[in-house]
Tab-separated table of C-alpha atoms in Angstrom:
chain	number	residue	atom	x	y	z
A	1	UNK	CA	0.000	0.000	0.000
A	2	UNK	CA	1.455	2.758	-0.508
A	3	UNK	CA	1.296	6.382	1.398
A	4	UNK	CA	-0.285	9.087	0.593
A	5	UNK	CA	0.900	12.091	2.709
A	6	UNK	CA	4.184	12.011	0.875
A	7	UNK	CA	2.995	12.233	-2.444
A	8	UNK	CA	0.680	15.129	-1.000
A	9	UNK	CA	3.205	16.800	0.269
A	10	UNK	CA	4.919	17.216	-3.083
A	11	UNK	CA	1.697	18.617	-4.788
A	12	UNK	CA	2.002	21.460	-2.199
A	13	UNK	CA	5.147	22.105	-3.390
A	14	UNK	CA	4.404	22.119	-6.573
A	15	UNK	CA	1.126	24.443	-5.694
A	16	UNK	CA	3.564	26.849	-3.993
A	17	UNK	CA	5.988	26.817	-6.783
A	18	UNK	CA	3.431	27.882	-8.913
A	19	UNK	CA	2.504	30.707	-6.382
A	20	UNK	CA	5.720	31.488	-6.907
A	21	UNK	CA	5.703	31.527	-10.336
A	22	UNK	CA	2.924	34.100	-10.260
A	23	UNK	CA	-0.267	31.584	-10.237
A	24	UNK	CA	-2.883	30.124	-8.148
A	25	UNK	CA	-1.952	27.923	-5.761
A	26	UNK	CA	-2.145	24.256	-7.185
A	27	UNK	CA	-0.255	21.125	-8.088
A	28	UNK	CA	-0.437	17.741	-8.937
A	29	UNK	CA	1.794	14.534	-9.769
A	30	UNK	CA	1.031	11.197	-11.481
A	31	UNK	CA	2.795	8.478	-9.794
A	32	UNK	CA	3.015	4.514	-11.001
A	33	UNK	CA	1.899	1.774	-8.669
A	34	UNK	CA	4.692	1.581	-7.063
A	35	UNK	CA	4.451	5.146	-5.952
A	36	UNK	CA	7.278	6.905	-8.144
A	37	UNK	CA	6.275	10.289	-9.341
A	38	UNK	CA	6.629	10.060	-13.624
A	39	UNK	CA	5.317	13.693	-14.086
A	40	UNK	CA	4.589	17.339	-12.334
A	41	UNK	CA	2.648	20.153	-13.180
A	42	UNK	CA	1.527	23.405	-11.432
A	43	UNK	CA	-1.420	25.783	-12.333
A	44	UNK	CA	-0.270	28.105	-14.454
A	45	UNK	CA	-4.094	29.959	-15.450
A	46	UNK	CA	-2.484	33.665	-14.708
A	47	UNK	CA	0.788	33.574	-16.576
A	48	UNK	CA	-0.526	32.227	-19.617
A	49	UNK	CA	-3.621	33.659	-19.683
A	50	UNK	CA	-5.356	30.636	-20.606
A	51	UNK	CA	-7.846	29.944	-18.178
A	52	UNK	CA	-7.808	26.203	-18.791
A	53	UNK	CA	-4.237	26.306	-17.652
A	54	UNK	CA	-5.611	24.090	-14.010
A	55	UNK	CA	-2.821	21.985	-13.009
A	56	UNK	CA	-4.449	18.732	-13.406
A	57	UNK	CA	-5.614	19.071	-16.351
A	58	UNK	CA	-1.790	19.914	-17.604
A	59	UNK	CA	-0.989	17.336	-16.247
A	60	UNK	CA	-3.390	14.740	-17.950
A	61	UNK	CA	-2.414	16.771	-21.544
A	62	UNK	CA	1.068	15.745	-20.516
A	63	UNK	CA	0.365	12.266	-19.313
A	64	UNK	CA	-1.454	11.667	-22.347
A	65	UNK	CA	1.262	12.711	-24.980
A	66	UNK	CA	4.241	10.204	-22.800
A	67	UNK	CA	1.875	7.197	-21.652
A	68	UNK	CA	-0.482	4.891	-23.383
A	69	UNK	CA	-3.777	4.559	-21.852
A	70	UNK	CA	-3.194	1.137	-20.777
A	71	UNK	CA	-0.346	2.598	-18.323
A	72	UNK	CA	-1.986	5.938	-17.343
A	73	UNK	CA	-5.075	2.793	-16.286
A	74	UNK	CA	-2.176	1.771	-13.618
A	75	UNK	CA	-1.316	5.541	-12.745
A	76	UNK	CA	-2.562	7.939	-9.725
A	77	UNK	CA	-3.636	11.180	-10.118
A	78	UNK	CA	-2.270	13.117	-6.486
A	79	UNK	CA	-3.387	17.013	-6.680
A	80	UNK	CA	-3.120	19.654	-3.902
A	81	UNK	CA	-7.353	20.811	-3.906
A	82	UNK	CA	-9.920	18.503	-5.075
A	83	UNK	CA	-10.197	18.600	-9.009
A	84	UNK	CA	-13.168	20.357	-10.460
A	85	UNK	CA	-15.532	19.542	-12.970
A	86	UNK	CA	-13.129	20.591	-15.863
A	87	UNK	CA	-10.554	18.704	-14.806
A	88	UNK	CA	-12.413	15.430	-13.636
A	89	UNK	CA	-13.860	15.199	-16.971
A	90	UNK	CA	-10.256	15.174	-18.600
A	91	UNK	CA	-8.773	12.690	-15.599
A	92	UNK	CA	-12.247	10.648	-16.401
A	93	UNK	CA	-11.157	10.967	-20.436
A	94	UNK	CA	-7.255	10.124	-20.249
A	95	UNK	CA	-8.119	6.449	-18.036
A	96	UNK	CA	-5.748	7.582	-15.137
A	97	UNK	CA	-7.648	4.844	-12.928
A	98	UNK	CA	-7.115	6.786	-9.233
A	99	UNK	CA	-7.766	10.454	-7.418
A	100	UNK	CA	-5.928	10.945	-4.441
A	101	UNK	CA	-6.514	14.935	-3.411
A	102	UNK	CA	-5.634	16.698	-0.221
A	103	UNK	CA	-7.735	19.565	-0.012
A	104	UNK	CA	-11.452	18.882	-0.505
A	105	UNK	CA	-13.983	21.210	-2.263
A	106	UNK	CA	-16.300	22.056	1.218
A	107	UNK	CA	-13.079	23.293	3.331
A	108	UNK	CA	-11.532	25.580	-0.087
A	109	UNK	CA	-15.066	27.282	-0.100
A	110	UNK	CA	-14.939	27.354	3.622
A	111	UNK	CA	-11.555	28.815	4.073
A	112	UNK	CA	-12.657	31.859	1.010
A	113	UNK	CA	-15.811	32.378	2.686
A	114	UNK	CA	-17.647	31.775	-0.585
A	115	UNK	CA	-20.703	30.054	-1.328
A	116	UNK	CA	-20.288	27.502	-3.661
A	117	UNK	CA	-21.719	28.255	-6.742
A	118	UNK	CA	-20.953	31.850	-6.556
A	119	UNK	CA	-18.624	32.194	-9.564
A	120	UNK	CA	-17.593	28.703	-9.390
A	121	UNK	CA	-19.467	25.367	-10.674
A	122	UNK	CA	-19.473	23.406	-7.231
A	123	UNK	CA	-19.818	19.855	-8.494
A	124	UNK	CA	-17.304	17.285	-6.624
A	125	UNK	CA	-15.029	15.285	-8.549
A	126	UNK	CA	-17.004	12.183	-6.832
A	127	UNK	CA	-20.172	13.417	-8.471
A	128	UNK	CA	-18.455	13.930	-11.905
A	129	UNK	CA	-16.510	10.838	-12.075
A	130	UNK	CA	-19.074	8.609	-10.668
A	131	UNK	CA	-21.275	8.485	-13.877
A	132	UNK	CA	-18.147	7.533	-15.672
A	133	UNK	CA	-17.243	3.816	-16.765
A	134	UNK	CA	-14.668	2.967	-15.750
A	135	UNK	CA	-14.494	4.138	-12.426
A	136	UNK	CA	-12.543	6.241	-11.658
A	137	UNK	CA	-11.510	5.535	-7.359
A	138	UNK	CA	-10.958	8.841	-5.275
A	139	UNK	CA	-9.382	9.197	-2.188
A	140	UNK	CA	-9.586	12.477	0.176
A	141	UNK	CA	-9.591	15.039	1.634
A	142	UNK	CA	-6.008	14.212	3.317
A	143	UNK	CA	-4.506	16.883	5.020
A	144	UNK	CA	-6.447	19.725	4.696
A	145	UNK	CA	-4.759	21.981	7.171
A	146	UNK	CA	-1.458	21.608	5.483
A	147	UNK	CA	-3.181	22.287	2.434
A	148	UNK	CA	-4.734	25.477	3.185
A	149	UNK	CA	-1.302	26.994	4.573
A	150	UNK	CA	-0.257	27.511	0.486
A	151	UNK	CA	-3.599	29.748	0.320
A	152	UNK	CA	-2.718	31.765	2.861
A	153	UNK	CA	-2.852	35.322	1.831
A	154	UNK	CA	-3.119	34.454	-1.588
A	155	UNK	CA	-6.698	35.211	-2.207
């Protein structure tokens, strides 16, 4: 079995490098099944002006271009906040069989003191990708309160 919190961990450095960098606050990593990270990517919505630019969903156009979909079927997905709809439709459409996030959907809104569906399409990535088959597993939230410290002061 392998663990988590590690593999977290590095998605909130990747969401701070892209804070960094000038954009919002997320990251993710695809990892095998024995837990080795094969690719990175951070958000990177402000600096290219593309608001697409989510960093799962880089991530998956990466994954897609380097790994057959028989592999990616074998892969994880880890990611700093809980995907949204945009990008759970493109994990659902690459085969990447797992979702491991850290920050869930409820706390984010929560911690921004919005309501979802104020500017935002408040659909979990549990209600997206369960109408998929496949299914696609997800695992989360993990920890949330190291999560939140790469908002801080951001928004």
């Amino acid at each position: 079995m392998i663990d988590h919190i590690p593999l977290l961990h590095q998605t909130l450095a990747i969401a701070q490098s892209a804070r960094a960098n000038g954009n919002h606050p997320f990251g993710a990593l695809l990892a095998d099944a024995s837990g080795n990270v094969v690719l990175t990517a951070e958000n990177a919505v402000i600096t290219t002006a593309d608001l697409t630019a989510h960093a799962e969903l880089a991530l998956v156009r990466l994954a897609a271009q380097q790994f057959s979909k028989d592999q990616l079927q074998t892969y994880t997905l880890y990611t700093s906040t809980e995907p949204c709809p945009m990008c759970s439709g493109a994990i659902f459409w690459s085969g990447i069989a797992h979702v491991v996030y850290a920050l869930g959907q409820p706390a984010f809104y929560a911690y921004l003191g919005t309501t979802p569906g104020d500017g935002s399409l408040a659909l979990s990535c549990r209600a997206v990708l369960k109408h998929g088959r496949p299914i696609v597993t997800v695992s989360g939230p993990f920890i949330e309160k190291d999560a939140l410290r790469v908002h801080a002061g951001f928004w």
